[in-house]
JSON list of C-alpha atoms in Angstrom, two decimals:
[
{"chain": "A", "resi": 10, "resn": "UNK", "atom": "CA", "xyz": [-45.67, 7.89, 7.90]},
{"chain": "A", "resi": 11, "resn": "UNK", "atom": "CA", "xyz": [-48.60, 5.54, 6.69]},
{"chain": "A", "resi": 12, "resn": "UNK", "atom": "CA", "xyz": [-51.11, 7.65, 8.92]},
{"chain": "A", "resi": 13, "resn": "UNK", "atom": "CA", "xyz": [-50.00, 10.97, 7.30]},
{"chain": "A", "resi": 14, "resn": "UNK", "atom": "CA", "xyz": [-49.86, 9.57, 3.76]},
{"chain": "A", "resi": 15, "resn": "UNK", "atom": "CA", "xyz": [-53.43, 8.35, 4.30]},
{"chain": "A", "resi": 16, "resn": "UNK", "atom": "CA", "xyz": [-54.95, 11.72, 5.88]},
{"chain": "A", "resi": 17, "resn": "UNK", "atom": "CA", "xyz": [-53.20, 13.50, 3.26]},
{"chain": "A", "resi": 18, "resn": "UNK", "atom": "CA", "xyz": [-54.95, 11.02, 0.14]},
{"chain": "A", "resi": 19, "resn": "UNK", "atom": "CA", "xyz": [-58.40, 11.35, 2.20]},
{"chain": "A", "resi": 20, "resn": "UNK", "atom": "CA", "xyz": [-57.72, 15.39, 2.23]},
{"chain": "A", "resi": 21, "resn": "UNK", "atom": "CA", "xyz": [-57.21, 15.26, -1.54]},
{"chain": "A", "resi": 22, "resn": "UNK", "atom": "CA", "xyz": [-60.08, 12.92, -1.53]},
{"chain": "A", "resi": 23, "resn": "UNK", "atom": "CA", "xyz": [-62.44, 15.60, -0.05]},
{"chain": "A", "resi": 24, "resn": "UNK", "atom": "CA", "xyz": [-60.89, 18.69, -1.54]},
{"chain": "A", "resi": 25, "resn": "UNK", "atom": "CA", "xyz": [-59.84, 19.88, 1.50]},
{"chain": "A", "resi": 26, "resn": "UNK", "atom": "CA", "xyz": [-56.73, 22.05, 2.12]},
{"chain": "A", "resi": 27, "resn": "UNK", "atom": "CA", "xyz": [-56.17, 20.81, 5.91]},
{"chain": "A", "resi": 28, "resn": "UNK", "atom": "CA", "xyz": [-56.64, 17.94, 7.96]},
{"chain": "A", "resi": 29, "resn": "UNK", "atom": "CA", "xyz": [-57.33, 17.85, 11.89]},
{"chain": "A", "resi": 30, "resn": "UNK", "atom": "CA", "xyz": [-56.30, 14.69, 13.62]},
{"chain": "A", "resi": 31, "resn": "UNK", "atom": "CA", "xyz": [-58.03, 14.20, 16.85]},
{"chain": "A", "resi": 32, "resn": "UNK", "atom": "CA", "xyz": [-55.14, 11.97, 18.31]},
{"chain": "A", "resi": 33, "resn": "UNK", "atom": "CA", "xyz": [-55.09, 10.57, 21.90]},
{"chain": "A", "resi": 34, "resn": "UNK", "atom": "CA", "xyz": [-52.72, 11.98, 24.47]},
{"chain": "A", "resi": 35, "resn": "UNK", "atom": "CA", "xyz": [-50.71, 8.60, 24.47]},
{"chain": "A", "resi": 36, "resn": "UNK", "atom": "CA", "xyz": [-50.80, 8.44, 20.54]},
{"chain": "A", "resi": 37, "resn": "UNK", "atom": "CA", "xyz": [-49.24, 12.10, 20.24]},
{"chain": "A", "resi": 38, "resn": "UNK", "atom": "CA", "xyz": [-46.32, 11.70, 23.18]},
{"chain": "A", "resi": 39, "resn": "UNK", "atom": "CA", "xyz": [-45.36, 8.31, 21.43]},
{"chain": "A", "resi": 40, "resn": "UNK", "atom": "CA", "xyz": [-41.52, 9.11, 20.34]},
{"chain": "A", "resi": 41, "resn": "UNK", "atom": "CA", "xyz": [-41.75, 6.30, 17.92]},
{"chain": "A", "resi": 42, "resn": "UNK", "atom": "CA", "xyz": [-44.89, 7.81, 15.75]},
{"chain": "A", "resi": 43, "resn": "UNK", "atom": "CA", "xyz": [-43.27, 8.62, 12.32]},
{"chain": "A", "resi": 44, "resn": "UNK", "atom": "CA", "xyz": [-39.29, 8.44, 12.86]},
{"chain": "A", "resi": 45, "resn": "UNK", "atom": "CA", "xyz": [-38.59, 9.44, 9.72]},
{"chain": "A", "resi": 46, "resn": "UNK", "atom": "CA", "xyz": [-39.97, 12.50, 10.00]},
{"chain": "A", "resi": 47, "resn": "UNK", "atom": "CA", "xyz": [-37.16, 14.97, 10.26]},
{"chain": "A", "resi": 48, "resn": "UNK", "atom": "CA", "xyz": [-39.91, 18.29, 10.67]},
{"chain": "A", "resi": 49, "resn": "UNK", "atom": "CA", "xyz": [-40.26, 21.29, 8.50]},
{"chain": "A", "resi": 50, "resn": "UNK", "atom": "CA", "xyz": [-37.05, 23.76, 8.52]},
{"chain": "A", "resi": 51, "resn": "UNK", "atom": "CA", "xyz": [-37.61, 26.60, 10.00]},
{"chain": "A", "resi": 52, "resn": "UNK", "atom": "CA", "xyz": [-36.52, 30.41, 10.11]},
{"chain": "A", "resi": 53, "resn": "UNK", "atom": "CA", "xyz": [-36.89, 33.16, 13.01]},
{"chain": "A", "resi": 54, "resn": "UNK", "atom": "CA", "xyz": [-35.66, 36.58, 12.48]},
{"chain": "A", "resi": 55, "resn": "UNK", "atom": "CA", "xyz": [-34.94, 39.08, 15.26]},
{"chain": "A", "resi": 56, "resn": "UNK", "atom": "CA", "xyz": [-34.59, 42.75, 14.92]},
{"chain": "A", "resi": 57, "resn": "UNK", "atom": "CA", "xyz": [-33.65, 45.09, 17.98]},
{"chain": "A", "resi": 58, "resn": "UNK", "atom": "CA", "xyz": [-34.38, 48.50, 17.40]},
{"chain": "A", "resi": 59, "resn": "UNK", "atom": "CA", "xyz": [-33.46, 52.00, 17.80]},
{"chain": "A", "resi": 60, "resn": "UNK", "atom": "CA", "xyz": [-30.31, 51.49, 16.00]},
{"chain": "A", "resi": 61, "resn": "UNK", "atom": "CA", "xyz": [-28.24, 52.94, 18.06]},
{"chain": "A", "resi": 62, "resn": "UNK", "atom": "CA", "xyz": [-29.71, 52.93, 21.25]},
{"chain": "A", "resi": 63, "resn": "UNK", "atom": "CA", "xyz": [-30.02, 55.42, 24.40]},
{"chain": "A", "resi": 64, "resn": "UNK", "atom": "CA", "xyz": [-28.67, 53.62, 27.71]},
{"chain": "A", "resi": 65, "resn": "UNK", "atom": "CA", "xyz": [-31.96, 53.13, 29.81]},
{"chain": "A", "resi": 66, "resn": "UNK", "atom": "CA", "xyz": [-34.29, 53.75, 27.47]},
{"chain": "A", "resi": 67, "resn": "UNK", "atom": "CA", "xyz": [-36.75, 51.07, 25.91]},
{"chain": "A", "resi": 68, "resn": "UNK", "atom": "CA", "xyz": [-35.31, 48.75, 23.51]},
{"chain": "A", "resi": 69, "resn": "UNK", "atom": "CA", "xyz": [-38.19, 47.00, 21.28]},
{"chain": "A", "resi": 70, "resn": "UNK", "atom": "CA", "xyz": [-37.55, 43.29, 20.26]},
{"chain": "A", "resi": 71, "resn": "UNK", "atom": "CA", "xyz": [-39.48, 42.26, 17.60]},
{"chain": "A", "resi": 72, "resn": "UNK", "atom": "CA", "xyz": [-39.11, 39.24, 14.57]},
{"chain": "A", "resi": 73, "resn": "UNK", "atom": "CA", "xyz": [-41.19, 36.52, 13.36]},
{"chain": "A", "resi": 74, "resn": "UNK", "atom": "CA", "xyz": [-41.07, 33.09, 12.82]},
{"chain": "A", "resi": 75, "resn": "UNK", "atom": "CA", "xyz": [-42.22, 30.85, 9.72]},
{"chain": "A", "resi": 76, "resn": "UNK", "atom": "CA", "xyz": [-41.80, 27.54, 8.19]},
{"chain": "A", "resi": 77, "resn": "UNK", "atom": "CA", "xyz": [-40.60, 26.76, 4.39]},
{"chain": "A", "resi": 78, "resn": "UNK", "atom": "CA", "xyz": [-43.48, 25.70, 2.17]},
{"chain": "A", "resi": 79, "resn": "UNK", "atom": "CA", "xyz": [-42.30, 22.86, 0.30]},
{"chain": "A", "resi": 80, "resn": "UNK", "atom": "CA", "xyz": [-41.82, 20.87, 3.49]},
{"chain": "A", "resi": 81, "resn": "UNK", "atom": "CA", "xyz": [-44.66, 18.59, 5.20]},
{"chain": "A", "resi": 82, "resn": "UNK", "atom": "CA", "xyz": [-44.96, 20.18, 8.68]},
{"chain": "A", "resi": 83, "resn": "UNK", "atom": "CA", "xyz": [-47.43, 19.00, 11.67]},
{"chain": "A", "resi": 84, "resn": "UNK", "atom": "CA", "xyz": [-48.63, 22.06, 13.62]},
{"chain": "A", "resi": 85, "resn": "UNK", "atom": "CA", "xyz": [-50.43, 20.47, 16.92]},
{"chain": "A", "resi": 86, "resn": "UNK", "atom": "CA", "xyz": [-52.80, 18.22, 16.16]},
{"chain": "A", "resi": 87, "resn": "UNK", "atom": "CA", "xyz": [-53.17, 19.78, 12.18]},
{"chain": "A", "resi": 88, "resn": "UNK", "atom": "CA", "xyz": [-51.78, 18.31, 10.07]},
{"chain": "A", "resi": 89, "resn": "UNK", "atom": "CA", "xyz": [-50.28, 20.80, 7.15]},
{"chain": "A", "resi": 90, "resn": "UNK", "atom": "CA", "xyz": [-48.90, 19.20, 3.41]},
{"chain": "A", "resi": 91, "resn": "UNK", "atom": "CA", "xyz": [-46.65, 21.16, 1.23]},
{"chain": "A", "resi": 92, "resn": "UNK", "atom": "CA", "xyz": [-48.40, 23.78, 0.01]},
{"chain": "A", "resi": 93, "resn": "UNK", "atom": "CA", "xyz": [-52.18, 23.57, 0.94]},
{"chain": "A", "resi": 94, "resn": "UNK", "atom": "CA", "xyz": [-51.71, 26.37, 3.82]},
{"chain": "A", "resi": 95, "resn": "UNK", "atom": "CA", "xyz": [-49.60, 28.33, 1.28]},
{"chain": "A", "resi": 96, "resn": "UNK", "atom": "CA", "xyz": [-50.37, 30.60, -1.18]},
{"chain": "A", "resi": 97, "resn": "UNK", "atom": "CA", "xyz": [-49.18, 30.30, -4.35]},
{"chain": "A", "resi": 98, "resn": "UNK", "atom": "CA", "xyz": [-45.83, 31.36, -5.34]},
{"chain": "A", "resi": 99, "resn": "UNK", "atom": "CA", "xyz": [-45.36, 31.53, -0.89]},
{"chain": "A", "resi": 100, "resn": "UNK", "atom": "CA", "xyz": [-42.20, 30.14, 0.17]},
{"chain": "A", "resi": 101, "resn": "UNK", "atom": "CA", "xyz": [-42.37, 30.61, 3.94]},
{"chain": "A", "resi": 102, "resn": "UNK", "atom": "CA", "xyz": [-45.73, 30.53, 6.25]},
{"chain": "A", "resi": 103, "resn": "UNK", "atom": "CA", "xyz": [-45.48, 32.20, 9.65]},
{"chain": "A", "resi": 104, "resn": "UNK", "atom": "CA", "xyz": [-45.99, 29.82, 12.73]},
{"chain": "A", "resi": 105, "resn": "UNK", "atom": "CA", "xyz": [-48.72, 30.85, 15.47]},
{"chain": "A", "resi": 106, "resn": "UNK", "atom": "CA", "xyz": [-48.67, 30.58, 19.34]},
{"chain": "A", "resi": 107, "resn": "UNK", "atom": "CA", "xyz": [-45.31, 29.29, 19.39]},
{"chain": "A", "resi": 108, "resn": "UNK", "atom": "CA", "xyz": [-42.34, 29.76, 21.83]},
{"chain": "A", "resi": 109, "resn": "UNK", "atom": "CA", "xyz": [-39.42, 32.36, 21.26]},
{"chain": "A", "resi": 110, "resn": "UNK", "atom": "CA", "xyz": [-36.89, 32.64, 23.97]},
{"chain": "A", "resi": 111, "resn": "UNK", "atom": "CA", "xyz": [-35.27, 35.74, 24.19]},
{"chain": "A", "resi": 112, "resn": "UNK", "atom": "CA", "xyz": [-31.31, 35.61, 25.12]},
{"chain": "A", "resi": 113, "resn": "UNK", "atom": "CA", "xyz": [-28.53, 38.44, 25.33]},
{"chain": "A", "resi": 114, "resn": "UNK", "atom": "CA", "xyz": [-24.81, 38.64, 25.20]},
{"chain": "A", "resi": 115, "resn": "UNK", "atom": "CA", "xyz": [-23.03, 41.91, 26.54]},
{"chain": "A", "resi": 116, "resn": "UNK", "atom": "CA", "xyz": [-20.35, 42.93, 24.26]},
{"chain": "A", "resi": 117, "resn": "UNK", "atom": "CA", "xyz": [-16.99, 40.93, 25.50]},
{"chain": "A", "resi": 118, "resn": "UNK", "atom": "CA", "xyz": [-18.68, 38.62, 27.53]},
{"chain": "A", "resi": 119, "resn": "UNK", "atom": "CA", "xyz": [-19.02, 34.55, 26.91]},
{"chain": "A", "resi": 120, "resn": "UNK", "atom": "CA", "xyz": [-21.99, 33.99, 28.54]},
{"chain": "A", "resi": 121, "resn": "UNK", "atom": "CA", "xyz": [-25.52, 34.09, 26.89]},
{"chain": "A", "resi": 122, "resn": "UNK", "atom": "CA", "xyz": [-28.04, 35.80, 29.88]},
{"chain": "A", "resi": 123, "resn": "UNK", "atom": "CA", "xyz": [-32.14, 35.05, 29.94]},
{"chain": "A", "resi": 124, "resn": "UNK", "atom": "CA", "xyz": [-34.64, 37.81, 29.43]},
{"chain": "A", "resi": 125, "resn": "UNK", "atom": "CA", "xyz": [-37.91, 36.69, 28.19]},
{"chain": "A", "resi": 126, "resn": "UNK", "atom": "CA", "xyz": [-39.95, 34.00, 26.44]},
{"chain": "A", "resi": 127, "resn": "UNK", "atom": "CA", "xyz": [-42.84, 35.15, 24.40]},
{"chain": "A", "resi": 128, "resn": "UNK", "atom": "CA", "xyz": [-44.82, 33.78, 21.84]},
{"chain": "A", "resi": 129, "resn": "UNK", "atom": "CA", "xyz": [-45.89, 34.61, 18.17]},
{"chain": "A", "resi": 130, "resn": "UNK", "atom": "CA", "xyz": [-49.01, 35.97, 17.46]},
{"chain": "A", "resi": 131, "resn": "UNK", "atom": "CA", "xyz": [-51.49, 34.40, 15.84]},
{"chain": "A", "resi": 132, "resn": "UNK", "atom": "CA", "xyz": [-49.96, 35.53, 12.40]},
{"chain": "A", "resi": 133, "resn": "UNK", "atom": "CA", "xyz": [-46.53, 34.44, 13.32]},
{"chain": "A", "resi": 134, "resn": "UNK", "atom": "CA", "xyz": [-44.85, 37.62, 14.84]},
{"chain": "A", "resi": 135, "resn": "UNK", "atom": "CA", "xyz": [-43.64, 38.42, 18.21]},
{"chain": "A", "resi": 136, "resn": "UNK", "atom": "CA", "xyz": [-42.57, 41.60, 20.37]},
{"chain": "A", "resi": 137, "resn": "UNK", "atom": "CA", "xyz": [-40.94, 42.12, 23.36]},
{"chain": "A", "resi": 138, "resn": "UNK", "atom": "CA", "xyz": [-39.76, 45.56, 25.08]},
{"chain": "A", "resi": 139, "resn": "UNK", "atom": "CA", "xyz": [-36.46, 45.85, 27.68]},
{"chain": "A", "resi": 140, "resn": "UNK", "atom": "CA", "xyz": [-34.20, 48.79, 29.21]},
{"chain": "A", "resi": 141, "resn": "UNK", "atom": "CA", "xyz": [-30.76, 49.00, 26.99]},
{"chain": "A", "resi": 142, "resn": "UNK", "atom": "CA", "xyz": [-27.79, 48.48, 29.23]},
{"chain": "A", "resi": 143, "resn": "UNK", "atom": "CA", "xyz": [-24.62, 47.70, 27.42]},
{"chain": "A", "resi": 144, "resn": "UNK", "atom": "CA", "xyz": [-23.97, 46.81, 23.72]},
{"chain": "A", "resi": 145, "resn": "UNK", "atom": "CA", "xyz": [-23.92, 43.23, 22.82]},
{"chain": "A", "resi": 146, "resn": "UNK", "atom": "CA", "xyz": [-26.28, 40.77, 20.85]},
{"chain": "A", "resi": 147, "resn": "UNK", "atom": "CA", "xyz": [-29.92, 39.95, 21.30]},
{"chain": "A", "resi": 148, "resn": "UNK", "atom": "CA", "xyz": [-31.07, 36.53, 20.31]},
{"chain": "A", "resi": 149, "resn": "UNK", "atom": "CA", "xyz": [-34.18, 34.66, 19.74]},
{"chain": "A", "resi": 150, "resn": "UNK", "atom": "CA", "xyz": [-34.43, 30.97, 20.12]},
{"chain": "A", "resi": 151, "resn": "UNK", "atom": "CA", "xyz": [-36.78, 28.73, 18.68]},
{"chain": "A", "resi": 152, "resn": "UNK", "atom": "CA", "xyz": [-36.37, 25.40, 20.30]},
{"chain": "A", "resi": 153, "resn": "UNK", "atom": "CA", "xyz": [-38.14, 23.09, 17.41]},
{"chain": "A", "resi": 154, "resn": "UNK", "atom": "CA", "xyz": [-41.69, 21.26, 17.82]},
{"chain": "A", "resi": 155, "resn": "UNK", "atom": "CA", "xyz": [-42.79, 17.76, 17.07]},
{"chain": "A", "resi": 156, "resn": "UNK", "atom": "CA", "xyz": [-42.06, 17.97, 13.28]},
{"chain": "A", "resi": 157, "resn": "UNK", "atom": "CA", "xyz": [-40.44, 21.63, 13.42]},
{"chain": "A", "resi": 158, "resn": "UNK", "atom": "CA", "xyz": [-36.78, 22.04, 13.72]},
{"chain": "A", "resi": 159, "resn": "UNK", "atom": "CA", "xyz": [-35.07, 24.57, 15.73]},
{"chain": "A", "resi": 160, "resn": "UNK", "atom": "CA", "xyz": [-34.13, 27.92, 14.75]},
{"chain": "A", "resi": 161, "resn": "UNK", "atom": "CA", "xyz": [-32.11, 31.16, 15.85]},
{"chain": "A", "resi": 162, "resn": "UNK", "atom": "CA", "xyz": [-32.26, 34.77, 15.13]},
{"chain": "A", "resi": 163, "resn": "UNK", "atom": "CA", "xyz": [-29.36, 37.38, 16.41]},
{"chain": "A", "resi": 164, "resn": "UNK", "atom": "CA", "xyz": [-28.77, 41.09, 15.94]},
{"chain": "A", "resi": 165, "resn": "UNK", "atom": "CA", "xyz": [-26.16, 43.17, 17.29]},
{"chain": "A", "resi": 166, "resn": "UNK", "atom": "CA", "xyz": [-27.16, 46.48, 19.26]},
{"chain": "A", "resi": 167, "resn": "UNK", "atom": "CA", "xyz": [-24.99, 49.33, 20.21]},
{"chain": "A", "resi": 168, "resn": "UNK", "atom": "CA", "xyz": [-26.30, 51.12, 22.96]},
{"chain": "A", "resi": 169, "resn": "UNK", "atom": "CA", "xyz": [-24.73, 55.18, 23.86]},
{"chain": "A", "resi": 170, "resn": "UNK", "atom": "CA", "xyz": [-25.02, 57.57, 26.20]},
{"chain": "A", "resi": 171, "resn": "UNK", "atom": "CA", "xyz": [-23.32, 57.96, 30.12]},
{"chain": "A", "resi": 172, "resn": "UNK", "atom": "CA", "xyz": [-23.14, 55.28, 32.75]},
{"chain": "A", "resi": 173, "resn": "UNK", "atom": "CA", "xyz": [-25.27, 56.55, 35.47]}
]
């Protein structure tokens, strides 16, 4: 907490809207560096589209993922307080180069089934393209970062046409 308190005074200091920490390996897998740091809440959303769509043809899954403004996050090795990455009046900035995990559920079914990971794009979005089978729901997982928590979009498809 002390280290971020005093990058975040020496960013002030300079004027400066971000901070890059060049920490050693060791200092950034240390579990112990800032406990009481819960991470900045996050918030992925996942759309599958065509609404309704035609059995066998491509599905496109698509979202984006950001973190709330008014939260200290740590992206990396930057270090990001409240609102000196956002602009004004912004409550959510998109997260880059992170990993989505891309899950589905077939309509009745229990059982979640793997399809992809991707990762955002450098402005925070991601896409993915797959065959429509069945109806059931698509879900994107973000599994949470040092200082980001974990986060889960779903939407429900309904997919038509014959079984072939």
């Amino acid at each position: 907490m002390m280290r971020r308190l005093a990058a975040g005074l020496a960013a002030a200091a300079l004027g400066a809207t971000m901070v890059a920490t060049a920490a050693s390996p060791a200092l950034a897998d240390d579990p112990g560096l800032d406990p009481d740091v819960a991470g900045g809440r996050t918030s992925l959303h996942l759309d599958a589209s065509p609404e309704p769509a035609w059995r066998g043809k491509p599905i496109t899954l698509s979202g984006k993922l950001s973190v709330q403004c008014d939260a200290d996050y740590i992206s990396g090795l930057v270090s990001v307080h409240h609102a000196d990455t956002c602009k004004k009046q912004e409550r959510w900035h998109r997260l880059a180069w992170k990993r989505v995990v891309i899950l589905f559920q077939p309509a009745g079914s229990g059982k979640w089934e793997y399809v992809d990971t991707v990762r955002t794009s450098g402005k925070g979005y991601f896409s993915t393209k797959v065959p429509a089978r069945t109806s059931g729901t698509w879900r994107a997982v973000f599994e949470g970062a040092r200082w980001l928590s974990p986060s889960e979009g779903t939407d429900w498809l309904k997919v038509i046409g014959h079984r072939r």
